[in-house]
Amino acid sequence: MRKPLIAGNWKMNGLRASLLELSGMARAFSPALRAKADMLICPPTTLLFPAAASALGSGIAIGAQDCHAKESGAHTGDLSAAMLFDAGASAVIVGHSERRTDHGETDADVKAKAEAVIAQGMLAIICVGETKAQREAGKALAVVAKQVRGSMPANANAAQVVIAYEPVWAIGTGLTPTIHDIAEIHADIRKNLARLLGKDAAGKIRILYGGSVKPSNAKEILALTDVDGALVGGASLKAADFMAIVEAA
Ligand code: 13P
């Protein structure tokens, strides 16, 4: 009932030549695959417009990696949801742990950004996840529950939001939680979504796993009941790797 979403986050990687990888993905995203999984690529903002043009008609959606919560104004260097939409984005990642760490973004900031994304008619991909110290202290479920509560806009529905659970210690490290731990935390996130939004809405919202997803581990992770897709960093930069993950979904 929940169509899997395989999303690629290129982070601060990619020049115009990288659009060749996107064309490769577009060629490989067959009608049969499109019927079974949604696909999204979030390139750096400089590539948003050409990426959207290149992906036109391919079924691949294009998204941004962050946005400002305000509509416009004196915010040098920032970009509004309307600008990202205008450049061809249909989704925006908000609250990635690298933004929470590098730019001190709080749950309240993330919520405001998600609200701006939704107001623009785009999909907000809200990232949550514990650090290694928090996991080792047995606090992963509590930390993530608090982030979900604090970052989720009120009354959001499945067409407006996706949650991405990305344990900070699994990002770019080659480490992943055990299958049991992923299943446990995803089920807990859904339980918390039900408390916030009602059981019906929570049952429809997609919860992605992110953190060292590769072709070799994608199948096992994506087979879990409450894992509705993946948010992929490193392995989304090459068409061959990324499409292997889409195939696994
Ligand atoms: P990696 O897949 O490189 O671990 O990155 C995950 C991530 O942060 C996606 O947003």
XYZ file of N, CA and C in Angstrom, residues 67-248:
546
model
N 16.049 24.290 2.584
C 15.486 25.568 2.159
C 15.350 26.470 3.369
N 15.121 27.751 3.122
C 14.848 28.696 4.210
C 13.359 28.602 4.552
N 13.030 28.905 5.795
C 11.629 28.804 6.219
C 10.790 29.991 5.737
N 11.457 31.124 5.453
C 10.710 32.323 5.040
C 10.470 32.331 3.537
N 9.463 33.103 3.116
C 9.111 33.152 1.701
C 10.085 33.970 0.866
N 10.634 35.025 1.476
C 11.564 35.909 0.757
C 12.157 36.863 1.779
N 13.059 37.716 1.332
C 13.558 38.748 2.239
C 15.069 38.803 2.320
N 15.548 39.514 3.369
C 16.971 39.785 3.518
C 17.673 38.599 4.186
N 17.943 37.571 3.399
C 18.613 36.368 3.911
C 19.665 35.938 2.888
N 20.789 36.662 2.908
C 21.815 36.474 1.884
C 22.274 35.022 1.794
N 22.237 34.504 0.592
C 22.742 33.148 0.352
C 21.703 32.066 0.546
N 20.549 32.407 1.100
C 19.521 31.400 1.342
C 18.543 31.311 0.173
N 17.792 30.217 0.149
C 16.828 29.993 -0.930
C 15.491 29.600 -0.336
N 14.420 30.169 -0.873
C 13.081 29.855 -0.370
C 12.514 28.627 -1.080
N 11.481 28.063 -0.474
C 10.810 26.910 -1.088
C 10.279 27.284 -2.472
N 9.762 28.505 -2.599
C 9.215 28.939 -3.895
C 10.308 28.956 -4.969
N 11.525 29.379 -4.587
C 12.632 29.419 -5.563
C 13.021 28.016 -6.010
N 13.028 27.096 -5.057
C 13.407 25.713 -5.375
C 12.353 25.076 -6.278
N 11.096 25.355 -5.973
C 9.992 24.862 -6.806
C 10.112 25.438 -8.214
N 10.421 26.714 -8.276
C 10.553 27.418 -9.558
C 11.693 26.828 -10.396
N 12.719 26.306 -9.701
C 13.869 25.723 -10.409
C 13.612 24.269 -10.800
N 12.478 23.708 -10.376
C 12.144 22.359 -10.828
C 12.051 21.312 -9.734
N 12.198 21.733 -8.469
C 12.120 20.757 -7.373
C 10.670 20.416 -7.057
N 10.438 19.160 -6.695
C 9.111 18.785 -6.193
C 9.216 18.239 -4.768
N 10.427 18.213 -4.226
C 10.639 17.738 -2.860
C 11.834 18.485 -2.274
N 11.895 18.555 -0.948
C 13.047 19.170 -0.278
C 13.387 18.339 0.968
N 14.661 17.977 1.104
C 15.138 17.323 2.324
C 15.276 18.415 3.388
N 14.739 18.179 4.578
C 14.935 19.145 5.669
C 15.446 18.417 6.914
N 16.295 19.112 7.663
C 16.770 18.560 8.933
C 17.762 17.424 8.794
N 18.462 17.355 7.662
C 19.517 16.340 7.558
C 20.505 16.533 8.703
N 21.065 15.443 9.209
C 21.944 15.564 10.386
C 23.145 16.457 10.093
N 23.568 16.505 8.812
C 24.693 17.384 8.488
C 24.295 18.855 8.624
N 23.026 19.171 8.390
C 22.542 20.543 8.602
C 22.322 20.789 10.087
N 21.784 19.786 10.777
C 21.579 19.956 12.222
C 22.933 20.197 12.898
N 23.992 19.493 12.448
C 25.316 19.640 13.055
C 26.049 20.880 12.538
N 26.171 21.008 11.213
C 26.986 22.093 10.644
C 26.339 23.462 10.818
N 25.016 23.510 10.868
C 24.322 24.802 10.900
C 23.446 24.969 12.134
N 23.604 24.065 13.093
C 22.887 24.194 14.361
C 21.377 24.199 14.239
N 20.839 23.497 13.247
C 19.381 23.504 13.079
C 18.690 22.707 14.185
N 17.660 23.301 14.757
C 16.884 22.652 15.826
C 15.634 22.005 15.236
N 14.943 21.215 16.063
C 13.675 20.621 15.613
C 12.704 21.717 15.170
N 12.681 22.826 15.901
C 11.752 23.918 15.550
C 12.111 24.512 14.183
N 13.410 24.648 13.908
C 13.838 25.133 12.578
C 13.376 24.166 11.493
N 13.575 22.890 11.769
C 13.246 21.865 10.777
C 11.744 21.857 10.502
N 10.965 21.994 11.568
C 9.510 22.040 11.413
C 9.092 23.241 10.553
N 9.694 24.398 10.829
C 9.347 25.603 10.062
C 9.707 25.427 8.589
N 10.840 24.793 8.337
C 11.242 24.550 6.949
C 10.266 23.575 6.283
N 9.907 22.514 7.006
C 8.964 21.529 6.444
C 7.634 22.211 6.125
N 7.205 23.112 6.989
C 5.944 23.833 6.737
C 6.051 24.679 5.470
N 7.217 25.296 5.268
C 7.408 26.115 4.063
C 7.370 25.242 2.806
N 7.962 24.064 2.899
C 7.984 23.133 1.765
C 6.558 22.694 1.425
N 5.793 22.348 2.460
C 4.408 21.895 2.264
C 3.552 23.028 1.690
N 3.759 24.226 2.204
C 2.976 25.378 1.734
C 3.207 25.624 0.247
N 4.372 25.212 -0.219
C 4.704 25.380 -1.636
C 4.189 24.201 -2.471
N 3.533 23.248 -1.809
C 2.991 22.097 -2.542
C 4.017 21.025 -2.841
N 5.157 21.077 -2.128
C 6.200 20.067 -2.355
C 6.226 19.067 -1.207
N 6.990 17.994 -1.416
C 7.134 16.935 -0.416
C 8.313 17.257 0.505
N 8.071 17.254 1.808
C 9.152 17.495 2.777
C 9.690 16.156 3.263
N 10.979 15.957 3.101
C 11.614 14.729 3.601
C 12.332 15.099 4.899
N 11.728 14.733 6.013
C 12.189 15.172 7.326
C 13.145 14.128 7.904
N 14.392 14.530 8.146
C 15.405 13.574 8.619
C 15.528 13.602 10.141
N 15.661 12.408 10.692
C 15.885 12.238 12.135
C 16.929 11.137 12.315
N 17.516 11.074 13.497
C 18.486 9.999 13.738
C 19.377 10.310 14.921
N 19.769 9.261 15.625
C 20.575 9.430 16.831
C 22.068 9.378 16.531
N 22.873 9.909 17.447
C 24.328 9.813 17.337
C 24.778 8.465 17.921
N 26.068 8.177 17.733
C 26.614 6.924 18.257
C 26.505 6.886 19.786
N 26.831 8.018 20.419
C 26.789 8.058 21.893
C 25.366 7.827 22.390
N 24.402 8.424 21.699
C 22.997 8.245 22.103
C 22.558 6.795 21.914
N 22.990 6.161 20.828
C 22.643 4.744 20.606
C 23.269 3.889 21.715
N 24.543 4.165 22.017
C 25.239 3.339 23.022
C 24.656 3.534 24.416
N 24.075 4.711 24.648
C 23.462 4.967 25.958
C 22.028 4.426 26.021
N 21.601 3.743 24.970
C 20.257 3.164 24.954
C 19.162 4.204 24.748
N 19.551 5.363 24.158
C 18.575 6.449 24.037
C 18.055 6.655 22.626
N 18.390 5.754 21.703
C 18.042 5.978 20.288
C 16.544 6.205 20.087
N 15.715 5.337 20.661
C 14.266 5.459 20.443
C 13.744 6.789 20.987
N 14.217 7.157 22.176
C 13.734 8.394 22.805
C 14.181 9.623 22.017
N 15.435 9.617 21.565
C 15.963 10.764 20.812
C 15.181 10.945 19.514
N 14.977 9.844 18.817
C 14.289 9.918 17.524
C 12.816 10.304 17.722
N 12.193 9.773 18.773
C 10.788 10.118 19.044
C 10.658 11.624 19.277
N 11.616 12.181 20.014
C 11.575 13.621 20.309
C 11.775 14.432 19.025
N 12.686 13.971 18.162
C 12.919 14.685 16.899
C 11.667 14.630 16.014
N 11.025 13.470 15.975
C 9.811 13.340 15.155
C 8.734 14.292 15.687
N 8.536 14.272 17.013
C 7.516 15.157 17.611
C 7.811 16.620 17.321
N 9.085 16.995 17.424
C 9.451 18.406 17.291
C 9.543 18.895 15.859
N 9.753 17.986 14.917
C 10.012 18.408 13.532
C 8.812 18.265 12.609
N 7.798 17.546 13.064
C 6.663 17.217 12.189
C 5.607 18.322 12.201
N 5.277 18.890 11.045
C 4.199 19.886 11.010
C 2.867 19.248 11.430
N 2.010 20.047 12.049
C 0.705 19.546 12.502
C -0.132 19.126 11.301
N -0.893 18.067 11.465
C -1.851 17.608 10.441
C -1.227 17.255 9.103
N 0.070 16.937 9.091
C 0.704 16.596 7.816
C 0.172 15.251 7.323
N 0.111 15.097 6.003
C -0.333 13.812 5.449
C 0.746 13.202 4.559
N 0.444 12.012 4.070
C 1.446 11.225 3.344
C 1.861 11.862 2.014
N 1.020 12.741 1.478
C 1.382 13.413 0.229
C 2.329 14.581 0.504
N 2.417 14.963 1.784
C 3.203 16.149 2.148
C 4.537 15.823 2.816
N 4.586 14.718 3.539
C 5.815 14.413 4.295
C 6.255 12.962 4.155
N 7.553 12.803 4.265
C 8.209 11.502 4.362
C 9.183 11.656 5.515
N 9.329 10.601 6.323
C 10.348 10.636 7.377
C 11.547 9.832 6.886
N 12.751 10.350 7.117
C 13.948 9.562 6.816
C 14.699 9.331 8.123
N 14.772 8.061 8.525
C 15.547 7.720 9.722
C 16.986 7.456 9.291
N 17.881 8.329 9.734
C 19.290 8.197 9.371
C 20.147 8.287 10.628
N 20.555 7.141 11.199
C 21.440 7.207 12.357
C 22.743 7.926 11.959
N 23.115 8.932 12.719
C 24.255 9.785 12.345
C 25.520 8.945 12.152
N 25.691 7.934 13.005
C 26.905 7.117 12.977
C 26.935 6.143 11.793
N 25.821 6.034 11.070
C 25.784 5.127 9.916
C 25.993 5.879 8.608
N 26.020 7.213 8.676
C 26.118 8.011 7.453
C 27.559 8.063 6.970
N 27.774 7.536 5.773
C 29.095 7.595 5.150
C 30.157 6.769 5.840
N 29.770 5.872 6.727
C 30.756 5.103 7.492
C 30.839 3.644 7.060
N 29.869 3.187 6.282
C 29.825 1.764 5.938
C 29.181 0.943 7.044
N 28.867 1.574 8.170
C 28.195 0.863 9.274
C 26.685 1.013 9.126
N 25.957 -0.023 9.538
C 24.494 0.094 9.607
C 24.030 -0.547 10.910
N 22.872 -0.130 11.410
C 22.313 -0.834 12.570
C 21.990 -2.273 12.155
N 21.739 -3.133 13.120
C 21.297 -4.491 12.787
C 19.902 -4.391 12.182
N 19.527 -5.424 11.454
C 18.186 -5.467 10.861
C 17.130 -5.339 11.966
N 17.404 -5.985 13.098
C 16.471 -5.910 14.230
C 16.324 -4.467 14.715
N 17.443 -3.761 14.834
C 17.391 -2.370 15.321
C 16.661 -1.449 14.332
N 16.881 -1.681 13.037
C 16.176 -0.852 12.040
C 14.671 -1.117 12.141
N 14.302 -2.395 12.217
C 12.873 -2.745 12.303
C 12.249 -2.122 13.546
N 12.974 -2.185 14.655
C 12.443 -1.682 15.926
C 12.191 -0.177 15.871
N 13.168 0.561 15.360
C 13.032 2.023 15.399
C 12.006 2.506 14.360
N 11.939 1.834 13.212
C 10.924 2.227 12.220
C 9.505 1.983 12.759
N 9.326 0.848 13.432
C 8.006 0.559 14.009
C 7.664 1.594 15.077
N 8.676 1.994 15.845
C 8.456 2.982 16.891
C 8.116 4.356 16.296
N 8.792 4.705 15.197
C 8.484 5.982 14.523
C 7.021 5.964 14.064
N 6.581 4.836 13.503
C 5.197 4.789 13.026
C 4.218 4.924 14.201
N 4.572 4.302 15.320
C 3.716 4.402 16.504
C 3.602 5.873 16.957
N 4.733 6.568 16.913
C 4.719 7.978 17.317
C 3.974 8.852 16.317
N 4.088 8.514 15.035
C 3.322 9.249 14.013
C 1.830 9.058 14.259
N 1.441 7.854 14.666
C 0.021 7.567 14.934
C -0.473 8.418 16.099
N 0.377 8.577 17.117
C -0.007 9.426 18.253
C -0.200 10.873 17.805
N 0.656 11.319 16.897
C 0.623 12.717 16.460
C -0.483 12.982 15.447
N -0.652 12.058 14.510
C -1.482 12.348 13.325
C -2.670 11.419 13.175
N -2.758 10.418 14.046
C -3.818 9.419 13.902
C -3.288 8.203 13.165
N -3.928 7.077 13.426
C -3.440 5.797 12.904
C -3.500 5.744 11.378
N -4.566 6.306 10.827
C -4.777 6.266 9.382
C -3.660 6.969 8.624
N -3.406 8.220 9.023
C -2.360 9.011 8.370
C -1.006 8.340 8.569
N -0.748 7.866 9.790
C 0.553 7.259 10.088
C 0.792 6.011 9.238
N -0.294 5.302 8.945
C -0.166 4.081 8.143
C 0.197 4.357 6.701
N -0.021 5.605 6.273
C 0.233 5.947 4.866
C 1.566 6.658 4.663
N 2.130 7.219 5.733
C 3.370 8.006 5.597
C 4.575 7.085 5.401
N 5.404 7.427 4.429
C 6.568 6.591 4.149
C 7.721 6.930 5.095
N 8.345 5.879 5.610
C 9.501 6.041 6.495
C 10.700 5.397 5.793
N 11.666 6.235 5.413
C 12.846 5.747 4.692
C 13.964 5.440 5.672
N 14.806 4.495 5.318
C 16.041 4.294 6.080
C 17.191 4.918 5.285
N 18.112 5.567 5.974
C 19.312 6.117 5.331
C 20.535 5.883 6.194
N 21.681 5.713 5.559
C 22.936 5.479 6.271
C 23.608 4.240 5.720
N 24.587 4.472 4.799
C 25.367 3.369 4.209
C 24.511 2.321 3.503
N 23.435 2.786 2.848
C 22.671 1.861 2.003
C 23.463 1.630 0.714
N 23.623 0.357 0.356
C 24.394 -0.022 -0.831
C 23.608 -1.109 -1.562
N 24.012 -1.397 -2.809
C 23.340 -2.503 -3.504
C 23.393 -3.790 -2.684
N 24.463 -4.008 -1.932
C 24.623 -5.293 -1.226
C 23.733 -5.439 0.016
N 23.294 -4.335 0.615
C 22.446 -4.483 1.817
C 21.015 -3.993 1.605
N 20.731 -3.437 0.418
C 19.432 -2.785 0.195
C 18.263 -3.759 0.322
N 18.430 -4.944 -0.233
C 17.307 -5.873 -0.291
C 16.819 -6.231 1.117
N 17.758 -6.552 1.980
C 17.410 -6.985 3.335
C 16.721 -5.842 4.106
N 17.274 -4.631 3.966
C 16.713 -3.485 4.694
C 15.326 -3.135 4.145
N 15.210 -3.102 2.811
C 13.951 -2.676 2.192
C 12.835 -3.703 2.362
N 13.200 -4.919 2.761
C 12.181 -5.954 2.950
C 11.430 -5.773 4.272
N 11.943 -4.936 5.167
C 11.300 -4.761 6.475
C 9.947 -4.056 6.332
N 8.990 -4.481 7.141
C 7.611 -3.997 7.049
C 7.501 -2.474 7.087
N 8.200 -1.851 8.022
C 8.038 -0.403 8.185
C 9.126 0.412 7.489
N 9.888 -0.229 6.626
C 10.868 0.501 5.809
C 10.264 0.672 4.424
N 9.983 1.935 4.064
C 9.250 2.218 2.829
C 10.140 2.868 1.774
N 11.438 2.590 1.877
C 12.346 3.167 0.906
C 13.652 3.522 1.568
N 14.505 4.217 0.805
C 15.837 4.540 1.314
C 16.222 5.955 0.916
N 17.024 6.584 1.780
C 17.660 7.856 1.440
C 19.151 7.546 1.334
N 19.660 7.673 0.121
C 20.979 7.146 -0.208
C 21.948 8.288 -0.497
N 23.103 8.279 0.131
C 24.119 9.298 -0.120
C 25.108 8.822 -1.175
N 26.231 8.312 -0.720
C 27.337 7.908 -1.610
C 26.903 7.055 -2.797
N 26.060 6.068 -2.539
C 25.674 5.141 -3.610
C 24.649 5.738 -4.577
N 24.280 7.024 -4.373
C 23.353 7.641 -5.336
C 24.097 8.435 -6.405
N 25.424 8.482 -6.288
C 26.203 9.303 -7.229
C 26.463 8.591 -8.547
N 26.370 7.270 -8.525
C 26.623 6.468 -9.732
C 25.335 5.755 -10.139
N 24.979 5.889 -11.412
C 23.728 5.301 -11.893
C 23.672 3.803 -11.605
N 24.770 3.095 -11.810
C 24.740 1.627 -11.653
C 24.403 1.241 -10.213
N 25.062 1.899 -9.247
C 24.800 1.578 -7.834
C 23.371 1.936 -7.455
N 22.973 3.139 -7.846
C 21.657 3.617 -7.414
C 20.543 2.765 -8.014
N 20.703 2.421 -9.300
C 19.644 1.644 -9.936
C 19.569 0.230 -9.368
N 20.689 -0.269 -8.865
C 20.655 -1.592 -8.213
C 19.802 -1.507 -6.939
N 19.857 -0.372 -6.265
C 19.047 -0.192 -5.053
C 17.565 -0.043 -5.440
N 17.309 0.689 -6.528
C 15.919 0.817 -7.005
C 15.369 -0.563 -7.373
N 16.198 -1.360 -8.035
C 15.785 -2.737 -8.397
C 15.464 -3.550 -7.146
N 16.262 -3.355 -6.102
C 16.047 -4.106 -4.864
C 14.688 -3.756 -4.253
